[in-house]
């Protein structure tokens, strides 16, 4: 009907004929069905290839980074296309919800949710394993008020939380934040209590604190500049 309307306007000699109009939205929606199908297939093949249901523990961080890249690309594509549709001034208002739904609720979006679920599981595994490793290799650091476990644990948790935030997925952020809180309240707290009960710990930390003070005093003239 829109095509016939355009032809009629041309035959009438109208100078301004809208060749874009709603036709662009229909074309995008049709193309999105193909993108949904192909994109979903790519993600499913990725999950199959990487065996995300039973991954190699040594490769978890690599898988996490790959998943983040795939999630980000999918989100960038969706945001770009939806913003372009909304910027079309001559589009029928009733078409906008349909076009937006095609991107937000399609098969590709659903597979992305599955991939996101694997991300949360793998990120949680990465946190647990590295916090436990930090506990195992815990040692006194010269001229420091704390042992190595403190810096190591918070470095791991900070890295994981930054990755979660980069997904722009609120569910992922909440899940990773919950895992981090649980680790601090349980594993980390227990290890900290054991360390506090060690004999002569106060004396060792006191000497470490003196070393810190001496270091800061030595740096003070330089800091003034």
Tab-separated table of C-alpha atoms in Angstrom:
chain	number	residue	atom	x	y	z
A	1	UNK	CA	0.000	0.000	0.000
A	2	UNK	CA	2.821	2.407	0.823
A	3	UNK	CA	4.583	1.539	-2.440
A	4	UNK	CA	1.423	2.234	-4.439
A	5	UNK	CA	0.996	5.503	-2.585
A	6	UNK	CA	4.522	6.579	-3.518
A	7	UNK	CA	3.937	5.660	-7.175
A	8	UNK	CA	0.710	7.644	-7.194
A	9	UNK	CA	2.457	10.704	-5.802
A	10	UNK	CA	5.151	10.425	-8.450
A	11	UNK	CA	2.539	10.205	-11.225
A	12	UNK	CA	0.858	13.291	-9.822
A	13	UNK	CA	4.116	15.183	-10.236
A	14	UNK	CA	4.616	15.824	-6.518
A	15	UNK	CA	8.148	17.173	-6.021
A	16	UNK	CA	8.675	15.848	-2.487
A	17	UNK	CA	8.042	12.095	-2.356
A	18	UNK	CA	9.001	10.265	0.859
A	19	UNK	CA	10.928	7.143	-0.154
A	20	UNK	CA	11.930	6.461	3.436
A	21	UNK	CA	8.950	6.800	5.733
A	22	UNK	CA	7.634	3.682	7.448
A	23	UNK	CA	9.164	1.420	4.843
A	24	UNK	CA	12.515	1.618	6.595
A	25	UNK	CA	11.051	0.314	9.843
A	26	UNK	CA	9.400	-2.625	8.090
A	27	UNK	CA	12.659	-3.429	6.328
A	28	UNK	CA	14.594	-3.258	9.609
A	29	UNK	CA	12.098	-5.555	11.336
A	30	UNK	CA	12.357	-8.101	8.522
A	31	UNK	CA	16.161	-7.939	8.530
A	32	UNK	CA	16.187	-8.279	12.301
A	33	UNK	CA	14.486	-11.665	12.009
A	34	UNK	CA	17.471	-12.865	9.977
A	35	UNK	CA	19.936	-11.233	12.396
A	36	UNK	CA	18.114	-12.909	15.285
A	37	UNK	CA	18.449	-16.292	13.655
A	38	UNK	CA	22.109	-15.951	12.655
A	39	UNK	CA	23.185	-14.222	15.856
A	40	UNK	CA	21.526	-16.870	18.003
A	41	UNK	CA	23.249	-19.602	16.002
A	42	UNK	CA	26.659	-17.973	16.510
A	43	UNK	CA	26.159	-17.702	20.279
A	44	UNK	CA	24.920	-21.283	20.576
A	45	UNK	CA	27.917	-22.535	18.617
A	46	UNK	CA	30.215	-20.496	20.862
A	47	UNK	CA	28.722	-22.045	24.015
A	48	UNK	CA	29.055	-25.480	22.449
A	49	UNK	CA	32.647	-24.884	21.336
A	50	UNK	CA	33.783	-23.544	24.708
A	51	UNK	CA	31.809	-26.200	26.617
A	52	UNK	CA	30.599	-23.539	29.038
A	53	UNK	CA	28.517	-26.086	30.937
A	54	UNK	CA	31.768	-27.834	31.992
A	55	UNK	CA	34.635	-25.408	31.290
A	56	UNK	CA	38.347	-25.915	31.827
A	57	UNK	CA	39.069	-24.155	35.161
A	58	UNK	CA	42.402	-22.908	33.785
A	59	UNK	CA	40.613	-21.024	30.992
A	60	UNK	CA	37.794	-19.448	32.996
A	61	UNK	CA	39.139	-15.897	32.861
A	62	UNK	CA	39.572	-16.151	29.075
A	63	UNK	CA	35.967	-17.329	28.712
A	64	UNK	CA	34.728	-14.514	30.929
A	65	UNK	CA	36.484	-11.911	28.768
A	66	UNK	CA	35.097	-13.483	25.576
A	67	UNK	CA	31.563	-13.526	26.950
A	68	UNK	CA	31.844	-9.881	27.990
A	69	UNK	CA	32.921	-8.946	24.458
A	70	UNK	CA	29.993	-10.833	22.925
A	71	UNK	CA	27.515	-9.278	25.366
A	72	UNK	CA	28.864	-5.799	24.695
A	73	UNK	CA	28.703	-6.215	20.926
A	74	UNK	CA	25.112	-7.420	21.162
A	75	UNK	CA	24.124	-4.522	23.399
A	76	UNK	CA	25.886	-1.959	21.177
A	77	UNK	CA	24.096	-3.307	18.094
A	78	UNK	CA	20.690	-3.275	19.780
A	79	UNK	CA	21.110	0.224	21.206
A	80	UNK	CA	22.320	1.588	17.865
A	81	UNK	CA	19.442	0.120	15.855
A	82	UNK	CA	16.743	1.113	18.347
A	83	UNK	CA	18.097	4.678	18.540
A	84	UNK	CA	18.059	4.931	14.737
A	85	UNK	CA	14.451	3.758	14.578
A	86	UNK	CA	13.379	6.259	17.226
A	87	UNK	CA	15.120	9.067	15.346
A	88	UNK	CA	12.930	8.569	12.233
A	89	UNK	CA	10.507	11.482	12.384
A	90	UNK	CA	8.083	10.228	9.729
A	91	UNK	CA	7.434	6.822	11.312
A	92	UNK	CA	3.983	5.744	12.407
A	93	UNK	CA	3.968	5.887	16.215
A	94	UNK	CA	2.402	2.415	16.409
A	95	UNK	CA	5.400	0.880	14.641
A	96	UNK	CA	7.979	1.990	17.211
A	97	UNK	CA	6.908	-0.463	19.967
A	98	UNK	CA	6.845	-3.319	17.443
A	99	UNK	CA	10.304	-2.457	16.129
A	100	UNK	CA	11.749	-2.082	19.622
A	101	UNK	CA	10.207	-5.397	20.706
A	102	UNK	CA	11.808	-7.127	17.720
A	103	UNK	CA	15.226	-6.219	19.153
A	104	UNK	CA	14.552	-6.555	22.880
A	105	UNK	CA	12.568	-9.808	22.900
A	106	UNK	CA	13.905	-11.729	19.922
A	107	UNK	CA	15.689	-15.077	19.952
A	108	UNK	CA	19.110	-13.395	19.967
A	109	UNK	CA	18.194	-11.503	23.131
A	110	UNK	CA	17.066	-14.751	24.785
A	111	UNK	CA	20.316	-16.541	23.934
A	112	UNK	CA	22.244	-13.549	25.293
A	113	UNK	CA	20.426	-14.147	28.581
A	114	UNK	CA	21.682	-17.749	28.566
A	115	UNK	CA	25.230	-16.530	27.915
A	116	UNK	CA	24.847	-13.992	30.717
A	117	UNK	CA	23.894	-16.817	33.073
A	118	UNK	CA	27.122	-18.633	32.217
A	119	UNK	CA	29.048	-15.390	32.778
A	120	UNK	CA	27.685	-15.041	36.325
A	121	UNK	CA	28.580	-18.666	37.128
A	122	UNK	CA	32.104	-18.379	35.705
A	123	UNK	CA	32.743	-15.027	37.373
A	124	UNK	CA	31.655	-16.494	40.690
A	125	UNK	CA	33.975	-19.477	40.188
A	126	UNK	CA	36.850	-17.128	39.318
A	127	UNK	CA	36.272	-15.086	42.490
A	128	UNK	CA	36.095	-18.095	44.798
A	129	UNK	CA	39.194	-19.777	43.390
A	130	UNK	CA	41.330	-16.635	43.479
A	131	UNK	CA	40.226	-15.625	46.969
A	132	UNK	CA	41.170	-19.115	48.158
A	133	UNK	CA	44.501	-18.810	46.387
A	134	UNK	CA	45.119	-15.469	48.109
A	135	UNK	CA	44.480	-17.202	51.438
A	136	UNK	CA	46.912	-20.028	50.625
A	137	UNK	CA	49.801	-17.764	49.623
A	138	UNK	CA	49.155	-15.219	52.352
A	139	UNK	CA	52.384	-13.784	53.724
A	140	UNK	CA	53.721	-10.793	55.613
A	141	UNK	CA	54.685	-7.859	53.414
A	142	UNK	CA	57.740	-5.825	54.488
A	143	UNK	CA	56.905	-2.307	55.700
A	144	UNK	CA	53.161	-2.986	55.538
A	145	UNK	CA	50.376	-2.895	58.113
A	146	UNK	CA	48.608	-5.851	56.483
A	147	UNK	CA	49.465	-9.225	55.009
A	148	UNK	CA	49.350	-9.904	51.267
A	149	UNK	CA	45.883	-11.482	51.501
A	150	UNK	CA	44.174	-8.137	52.080
A	151	UNK	CA	45.440	-6.498	48.898
A	152	UNK	CA	45.079	-9.679	46.839
A	153	UNK	CA	41.487	-10.375	47.849
A	154	UNK	CA	40.269	-6.843	47.288
A	155	UNK	CA	42.102	-6.649	43.968
A	156	UNK	CA	40.301	-9.798	42.772
A	157	UNK	CA	36.888	-8.598	43.960
A	158	UNK	CA	37.404	-5.150	42.437
A	159	UNK	CA	38.381	-6.663	39.073
A	160	UNK	CA	35.335	-8.939	39.055
A	161	UNK	CA	32.939	-6.162	40.019
A	162	UNK	CA	34.329	-3.848	37.345
A	163	UNK	CA	33.780	-6.566	34.757
A	164	UNK	CA	30.208	-7.052	35.971
A	165	UNK	CA	29.505	-3.320	35.767
A	166	UNK	CA	30.877	-3.233	32.214
A	167	UNK	CA	28.081	-5.622	31.133
A	168	UNK	CA	25.483	-2.879	31.813
A	169	UNK	CA	23.292	-5.749	33.000
A	170	UNK	CA	21.779	-5.033	36.403
A	171	UNK	CA	21.084	-8.717	37.119
A	172	UNK	CA	24.739	-9.608	36.501
A	173	UNK	CA	25.946	-6.773	38.738
A	174	UNK	CA	23.642	-7.807	41.589
A	175	UNK	CA	24.659	-11.474	41.305
A	176	UNK	CA	28.401	-10.745	41.272
A	177	UNK	CA	28.048	-8.199	44.084
A	178	UNK	CA	26.170	-10.787	46.147
A	179	UNK	CA	28.918	-13.358	45.547
A	180	UNK	CA	31.571	-10.837	46.573
A	181	UNK	CA	29.695	-9.974	49.770
A	182	UNK	CA	29.323	-13.656	50.624
A	183	UNK	CA	33.050	-14.279	50.142
A	184	UNK	CA	33.953	-11.349	52.395
A	185	UNK	CA	31.487	-12.406	55.084
A	186	UNK	CA	32.595	-16.044	55.086
A	187	UNK	CA	35.934	-17.128	53.561
A	188	UNK	CA	37.740	-13.810	53.992
A	189	UNK	CA	36.352	-13.143	57.471
A	190	UNK	CA	37.323	-16.626	58.643
A	191	UNK	CA	40.876	-16.296	57.269
A	192	UNK	CA	41.203	-12.866	58.864
A	193	UNK	CA	40.109	-14.155	62.244
A	194	UNK	CA	42.644	-16.997	62.064
A	195	UNK	CA	45.407	-14.540	61.202
A	196	UNK	CA	44.446	-12.235	64.071
A	197	UNK	CA	44.756	-15.129	66.531
A	198	UNK	CA	48.364	-15.816	65.505
A	199	UNK	CA	50.938	-15.242	68.268
A	200	UNK	CA	53.077	-12.095	68.042
A	201	UNK	CA	51.023	-10.767	65.129
A	202	UNK	CA	50.607	-7.397	66.798
A	203	UNK	CA	54.347	-6.992	67.213
A	204	UNK	CA	55.024	-7.895	63.587
A	205	UNK	CA	52.403	-5.462	62.289
A	206	UNK	CA	53.702	-2.781	64.655
A	207	UNK	CA	57.195	-3.160	63.226
A	208	UNK	CA	55.704	-3.078	59.756
A	209	UNK	CA	53.909	0.120	60.669
A	210	UNK	CA	57.160	1.700	61.822
A	211	UNK	CA	58.664	0.780	58.469
A	212	UNK	CA	55.758	2.485	56.727
A	213	UNK	CA	56.222	5.627	58.801
A	214	UNK	CA	59.957	5.734	58.045
A	215	UNK	CA	59.233	5.312	54.363
A	216	UNK	CA	56.695	8.151	54.402
A	217	UNK	CA	59.083	10.413	56.282
A	218	UNK	CA	61.749	9.726	53.702
A	219	UNK	CA	59.332	10.549	50.913
A	220	UNK	CA	57.950	13.722	52.512
A	221	UNK	CA	60.535	16.147	51.032
A	222	UNK	CA	59.895	14.749	47.568
A	223	UNK	CA	56.124	14.946	47.980
A	224	UNK	CA	56.426	18.647	48.739
A	225	UNK	CA	57.553	19.203	45.180
